[in-house]
Short mmCIF file of C-alpha atoms in Angstrom, two decimals:
data_model
loop_
_atom_site.label_atom_id
_atom_site.label_comp_id
_atom_site.label_asym_id
_atom_site.label_seq_id
_atom_site.Cartn_x
_atom_site.Cartn_y
_atom_site.Cartn_z
CA MET A 5 2.28 -4.37 5.78
CA GLY A 6 -1.22 -4.50 4.34
CA THR A 7 -0.04 -5.22 0.81
CA TRP A 8 1.25 -7.92 -1.54
CA TYR A 9 4.71 -9.14 -2.47
CA ASN A 10 6.10 -10.72 -5.61
CA ILE A 11 9.43 -12.46 -6.23
CA ILE A 12 10.68 -13.68 -9.61
CA PHE A 13 14.08 -15.36 -9.86
CA LYS A 14 16.27 -17.70 -11.83
CA GLU A 15 17.35 -20.69 -9.77
CA GLU A 16 21.13 -20.95 -9.58
CA HIS A 17 23.19 -23.74 -8.00
CA LYS A 18 21.43 -24.14 -4.64
CA ASN A 19 18.15 -25.92 -3.95
CA THR A 20 15.38 -23.36 -3.42
CA GLY A 21 12.74 -25.79 -2.20
CA ASP A 22 12.46 -24.02 1.15
CA LEU A 23 12.74 -20.48 -0.24
CA ALA A 24 9.05 -19.60 0.17
CA LYS A 25 9.17 -20.68 3.82
CA VAL A 26 12.37 -18.71 4.47
CA ILE A 27 10.91 -15.60 2.80
CA ASP A 28 7.70 -15.83 4.83
CA LEU A 29 9.67 -16.21 8.05
CA ARG A 30 11.75 -13.14 7.24
CA LEU A 31 8.64 -11.13 6.41
CA SER A 32 7.05 -12.29 9.65
CA SER A 33 10.06 -11.10 11.64
CA LEU A 34 10.04 -7.76 9.81
CA ASN A 35 6.37 -7.32 10.69
CA GLN A 36 7.02 -8.30 14.28
CA ASN A 37 9.65 -5.57 14.49
CA LEU A 38 8.31 -2.73 12.33
CA SER A 39 4.52 -3.08 12.14
CA THR A 40 2.10 -0.53 13.58
CA TYR A 41 -0.72 -3.10 13.21
CA ILE A 42 0.79 -5.73 15.54
CA GLU A 43 0.21 -4.63 19.12
CA GLN A 44 3.38 -6.21 20.54
CA SER A 45 5.70 -5.30 17.65
CA ASP A 46 9.09 -3.90 18.57
CA LEU A 47 8.12 -0.50 17.13
CA ASN A 48 4.82 -0.34 19.01
CA GLN A 49 6.56 -1.20 22.26
CA LEU A 50 8.94 1.69 21.62
CA ASN A 51 5.97 3.97 20.83
CA ARG A 52 4.18 3.01 24.04
CA SER A 53 7.27 3.60 26.16
CA SER A 54 7.04 6.75 28.30
CA SER A 55 10.72 6.53 29.18
CA ASP A 56 12.89 9.59 28.64
CA GLY A 57 15.89 7.28 28.31
CA CYS A 58 17.22 5.14 25.50
CA VAL A 59 14.96 2.16 24.76
CA GLU A 60 16.62 -0.98 23.40
CA VAL A 61 15.29 -2.03 20.00
CA SER A 62 15.75 -4.82 17.44
CA ASP A 63 18.30 -4.85 14.62
CA ASP A 64 15.58 -4.05 12.07
CA THR A 65 14.16 -1.12 14.05
CA ALA A 66 17.62 0.34 14.61
CA ALA A 67 18.57 -0.01 10.92
CA VAL A 68 15.41 1.69 9.67
CA MET A 69 15.64 4.40 12.35
CA LYS A 70 19.19 5.23 11.30
CA GLU A 71 18.19 5.82 7.68
CA ALA A 72 14.95 7.58 8.65
CA LEU A 73 16.88 10.11 10.72
CA ARG A 74 19.36 10.62 7.88
CA ILE A 75 16.61 11.32 5.33
CA TYR A 76 14.81 13.54 7.86
CA ASN A 77 17.92 15.69 8.14
CA LEU A 78 18.71 15.54 4.43
CA SER A 79 15.20 16.77 3.57
CA ASN A 80 15.05 19.40 6.34
CA GLY A 81 12.16 17.55 7.99
CA ALA A 82 10.10 16.88 4.85
CA PHE A 83 10.39 13.16 5.60
CA ASP A 84 8.95 12.70 9.09
CA PRO A 85 7.92 9.26 10.43
CA GLY A 86 6.43 11.00 13.48
CA LEU A 87 3.74 12.73 11.43
CA GLY A 88 0.90 10.76 13.05
CA PRO A 89 -0.75 13.60 15.02
CA LEU A 90 -1.22 15.67 11.85
CA ILE A 91 -2.47 12.71 9.81
CA GLU A 92 -5.06 11.98 12.51
CA LEU A 93 -6.07 15.64 12.69
CA TRP A 94 -6.78 15.69 8.95
CA GLY A 95 -8.59 12.33 9.15
CA PHE A 96 -6.43 10.49 6.62
CA ASP A 97 -5.63 7.76 9.14
CA LYS A 98 -9.26 6.61 9.02
CA LYS A 99 -9.61 6.99 5.24
CA ASP A 100 -12.66 9.12 6.01
CA THR A 101 -11.90 12.82 6.30
CA HIS A 102 -15.54 13.98 6.13
CA GLU A 103 -13.95 16.77 4.06
CA MET A 104 -13.21 18.67 7.24
CA ILE A 105 -10.48 21.32 7.28
CA PRO A 106 -8.81 21.66 10.71
CA ASN A 107 -8.55 25.15 12.14
CA GLU A 108 -5.21 26.95 12.19
CA GLY A 109 -4.88 26.73 15.96
CA SER A 110 -5.22 22.94 15.95
CA ILE A 111 -2.66 22.61 13.17
CA GLN A 112 -0.13 24.78 15.00
CA GLU A 113 -0.68 22.80 18.18
CA MET A 114 -0.01 19.53 16.37
CA LEU A 115 3.16 20.92 14.82
CA THR A 116 4.61 21.29 18.30
CA LYS A 117 4.13 17.54 18.80
CA LEU A 118 6.31 16.56 15.83
CA THR A 119 9.46 15.61 17.71
CA PHE A 120 10.92 12.88 15.50
CA GLY A 121 13.87 15.10 14.55
CA LYS A 122 14.87 15.36 18.21
CA SER A 123 15.11 11.58 18.52
CA GLU A 124 18.48 9.90 18.88
CA LEU A 125 19.83 6.50 17.91
CA ASN A 126 22.65 5.02 19.94
CA GLU A 127 24.14 2.46 17.56
CA GLN A 128 26.58 1.06 20.10
CA LYS A 129 23.85 0.25 22.61
CA GLN A 130 21.23 -0.27 19.86
CA CYS A 131 18.67 1.88 21.56
CA ILE A 132 16.45 4.83 20.62
CA LYS A 133 15.73 7.92 22.66
CA LYS A 134 12.50 9.43 21.39
CA GLY A 135 12.21 13.17 20.83
CA SER A 136 9.36 13.18 23.37
CA SER A 137 7.73 10.53 25.51
CA ASP A 138 4.48 10.64 23.51
CA LEU A 139 6.15 10.39 20.08
CA ALA A 140 4.64 7.61 17.94
CA ILE A 141 6.85 6.53 15.04
CA ASN A 142 5.39 5.07 11.85
CA PHE A 143 7.82 3.62 9.28
CA SER A 144 5.19 3.02 6.56
CA ALA A 145 7.06 5.31 4.12
CA ILE A 146 10.35 3.42 4.47
CA ALA A 147 9.69 -0.09 5.83
CA LYS A 148 8.54 -1.61 2.52
CA GLY A 149 11.76 -0.52 0.86
CA TYR A 150 13.77 -1.96 3.74
CA ALA A 151 11.90 -5.26 3.45
CA VAL A 152 12.65 -5.37 -0.29
CA ASP A 153 16.37 -4.96 0.45
CA GLU A 154 16.21 -7.67 3.10
CA LEU A 155 14.48 -10.19 0.82
CA ALA A 156 16.99 -9.44 -1.94
CA GLU A 157 19.76 -10.18 0.55
CA VAL A 158 18.15 -13.54 1.39
CA LEU A 159 18.10 -14.45 -2.32
CA GLU A 160 21.71 -13.45 -2.86
CA LYS A 161 23.46 -14.57 0.31
CA ARG A 162 21.50 -17.72 1.19
CA TYR A 163 20.76 -19.03 -2.29
CA GLY A 164 23.36 -17.38 -4.52
CA ILE A 165 20.64 -16.02 -6.81
CA LYS A 166 21.97 -13.34 -9.18
CA ASN A 167 18.91 -12.78 -11.37
CA TYR A 168 15.81 -11.63 -9.55
CA LEU A 169 13.01 -9.11 -9.07
CA VAL A 170 11.62 -8.41 -5.59
CA GLU A 171 8.54 -6.23 -5.16
CA ILE A 172 6.51 -5.29 -2.10
CA GLY A 173 3.51 -3.03 -2.70
CA GLY A 174 5.13 -1.30 -5.67
CA GLU A 175 8.64 -0.85 -4.23
CA VAL A 176 11.06 -2.85 -6.36
CA LYS A 177 14.63 -4.11 -6.49
CA VAL A 178 16.13 -5.99 -9.42
CA LYS A 179 19.39 -7.60 -10.40
CA GLY A 180 20.62 -9.40 -13.52
CA ASN A 181 18.16 -10.49 -16.20
CA ASN A 182 14.58 -11.66 -16.49
CA ASN A 183 13.44 -15.11 -17.68
CA GLN A 184 14.00 -14.07 -21.29
CA GLY A 185 17.64 -13.29 -20.53
CA LYS A 186 17.07 -9.56 -20.93
CA PRO A 187 17.58 -6.75 -18.36
CA TRP A 188 14.56 -6.09 -16.16
CA ARG A 189 12.23 -3.34 -17.37
CA ILE A 190 10.12 -1.55 -14.76
CA ALA A 191 7.05 0.53 -15.60
CA ILE A 192 6.38 3.89 -13.96
CA GLU A 193 2.63 4.37 -13.63
CA ALA A 194 0.96 7.39 -15.19
CA PRO A 195 -0.72 9.70 -12.63
CA ASP A 196 -4.26 8.85 -13.69
CA PRO A 197 -6.64 8.09 -10.78
CA SER A 198 -9.21 6.49 -13.08
CA SER A 199 -6.97 3.86 -14.70
CA ARG A 200 -3.59 2.15 -14.55
CA THR A 201 -1.44 3.00 -17.55
CA VAL A 202 2.30 3.24 -18.16
CA GLN A 203 4.05 6.62 -18.18
CA LYS A 204 7.62 5.43 -18.70
CA ILE A 205 9.74 2.27 -18.87
CA VAL A 206 13.07 2.17 -17.03
CA ASN A 207 15.96 -0.29 -16.92
CA PRO A 208 17.25 0.09 -13.36
CA GLY A 209 20.11 -2.42 -13.49
CA ILE A 210 21.11 -3.43 -9.94
CA MET A 211 18.95 -0.88 -8.16
CA GLY A 212 15.91 -0.23 -6.03
CA VAL A 213 12.98 1.70 -7.52
CA ALA A 214 10.33 3.56 -5.53
CA THR A 215 7.49 5.86 -6.60
CA SER A 216 5.34 8.24 -4.58
CA GLY A 217 2.27 10.10 -5.85
CA ASP A 218 -0.72 12.11 -4.67
CA TYR A 219 -3.22 11.20 -7.38
CA ARG A 220 -5.16 8.41 -5.63
CA ASN A 221 -5.75 9.51 -2.05
CA TYR A 222 -7.26 12.99 -1.67
CA PHE A 223 -10.50 14.89 -1.25
CA GLU A 224 -11.87 18.09 -2.76
CA LYS A 225 -13.76 20.86 -1.03
CA ASP A 226 -14.89 24.24 -2.36
CA GLY A 227 -12.92 23.64 -5.53
CA LYS A 228 -9.63 22.96 -3.71
CA ARG A 229 -7.84 19.62 -3.70
CA TYR A 230 -6.42 18.25 -0.43
CA SER A 231 -3.82 15.51 -0.81
CA HIS A 232 -3.21 12.77 1.80
CA THR A 233 0.49 13.75 1.64
CA ILE A 234 1.01 16.26 4.44
CA ASN A 235 3.92 18.65 4.70
CA PRO A 236 5.25 18.28 8.27
CA VAL A 237 6.79 21.73 8.08
CA THR A 238 3.54 23.61 7.31
CA GLY A 239 1.02 21.15 8.75
CA TYR A 240 -1.06 21.28 5.55
CA PRO A 241 -1.47 18.87 2.63
CA ILE A 242 1.02 19.50 -0.15
CA ASP A 243 -0.04 22.24 -2.56
CA HIS A 244 2.17 22.10 -5.63
CA GLN A 245 2.18 20.69 -9.15
CA LEU A 246 4.20 17.52 -8.56
CA ALA A 247 1.93 14.52 -9.25
CA SER A 248 4.44 11.67 -9.02
CA VAL A 249 8.12 11.12 -8.28
CA THR A 250 10.27 8.05 -8.87
CA VAL A 251 13.69 7.51 -7.30
CA ILE A 252 16.29 4.94 -8.33
CA HIS A 253 18.91 4.09 -5.71
CA PRO A 254 21.06 1.08 -4.74
CA SER A 255 18.93 0.79 -1.59
CA ALA A 256 15.18 0.32 -2.02
CA MET A 257 14.79 1.60 1.56
CA THR A 258 16.53 4.86 0.68
CA ALA A 259 14.58 5.19 -2.57
CA ASP A 260 11.33 4.64 -0.66
CA ALA A 261 12.04 7.40 1.87
CA LEU A 262 13.44 9.83 -0.70
CA ALA A 263 10.41 9.46 -2.96
CA THR A 264 8.20 10.51 -0.05
CA ALA A 265 10.50 13.42 0.84
CA PHE A 266 10.58 14.73 -2.74
CA MET A 267 6.80 14.36 -2.99
CA VAL A 268 6.45 16.62 0.04
CA LEU A 269 9.01 19.16 -1.19
CA GLY A 270 7.58 19.50 -4.70
CA ASP A 271 9.12 19.66 -8.15
CA LYS A 272 11.35 22.70 -7.59
CA ILE A 273 12.86 22.17 -4.13
CA GLY A 274 12.74 18.38 -4.47
CA TYR A 275 14.54 18.49 -7.81
CA GLU A 276 17.21 20.83 -6.44
CA LEU A 277 17.80 18.52 -3.47
CA ALA A 278 18.11 15.50 -5.80
CA GLU A 279 20.61 17.37 -7.97
CA LYS A 280 22.65 18.50 -4.97
CA ASN A 281 22.91 14.94 -3.67
CA LYS A 282 23.29 13.26 -7.08
CA ILE A 283 20.10 11.24 -6.68
CA ALA A 284 18.40 9.77 -9.76
CA VAL A 285 14.90 11.26 -9.89
CA PHE A 286 12.01 11.27 -12.38
CA MET A 287 9.08 13.63 -11.85
CA ILE A 288 5.66 13.95 -13.46
CA ILE A 289 4.38 17.51 -13.10
CA LYS A 290 0.85 18.81 -13.57
CA THR A 291 0.44 21.56 -16.16
CA ALA A 292 -2.48 23.47 -17.64
CA ASP A 293 -2.42 21.07 -20.60
CA GLY A 294 -1.92 17.82 -18.71
CA PHE A 295 1.43 16.52 -17.49
CA GLU A 296 5.09 16.98 -18.30
CA GLU A 297 8.12 14.87 -17.41
CA GLN A 298 11.26 16.09 -15.72
CA TYR A 299 14.32 14.02 -14.84
CA ASN A 300 17.95 14.74 -14.07
CA GLN A 301 21.20 13.50 -15.59
CA HIS A 302 21.52 10.83 -12.90
CA PHE A 303 18.21 9.27 -14.00
CA LYS A 304 18.87 9.50 -17.75
CA PRO A 305 21.00 6.30 -18.04
CA TYR A 306 18.06 4.21 -16.80
CA LEU A 307 15.87 5.32 -19.72
CA ASN A 308 18.03 3.56 -22.34
#
């Protein structure tokens, strides 16, 4: 996944001598199924398939696809794992945009290639029918959260561990207490590209926590800022005042995807969607004087 992971736990009644090995094996299988870096991964084999039919996939791929389609529909397409053609057009896939702005015609052409929403998952046969034969799916905005959930399940079901913190690249899930016997406290980073400071401390309880922001990966041209977060509805980088959004949800996978969706939608539409669906959300919004915080009633209990 191109990032780090961190697990802290209190050993319970079972021997955890082989835990590191078991965790690494599970991560290896997750990569083998969901990675876009591994040429023969389950996901890449699906992406390379030119079949118009339903392609059989692994348990992991099917599980993530199911939730990805749900969040796609919930967000009216703001969360789109088939966004690759637009990301490539803007140059963010190579981390070197050359500060080039694509022309309108090219953007509109790429929008016609975003067919993720037309894809179908057949749960009974555990197969996926892509929205188009050339659709390439990338689960980078949801797979880390799914992996966090899966590692938490290993701790709980295999080892009976009830006090733990699991983190993969900033996506977190906690349960019980820390080593001091106190509830876990998770820091939300301030949207400052020049340093790493804390904006807020939350006590998530038995929950997953995911944050998405646009303050580290962007370029500026002619006085305008272009974020790496692209709106799959318009084809352009997001252009609103939302700098960071944090979601707390029982599933780290769901929190991961929702944070991305809300980041695309912005502070007004994203907040309304969170309220409508009773999702705990915390937003940091750019203002003329700096930043302001906004969170709903579902997030408030986690600030105690």
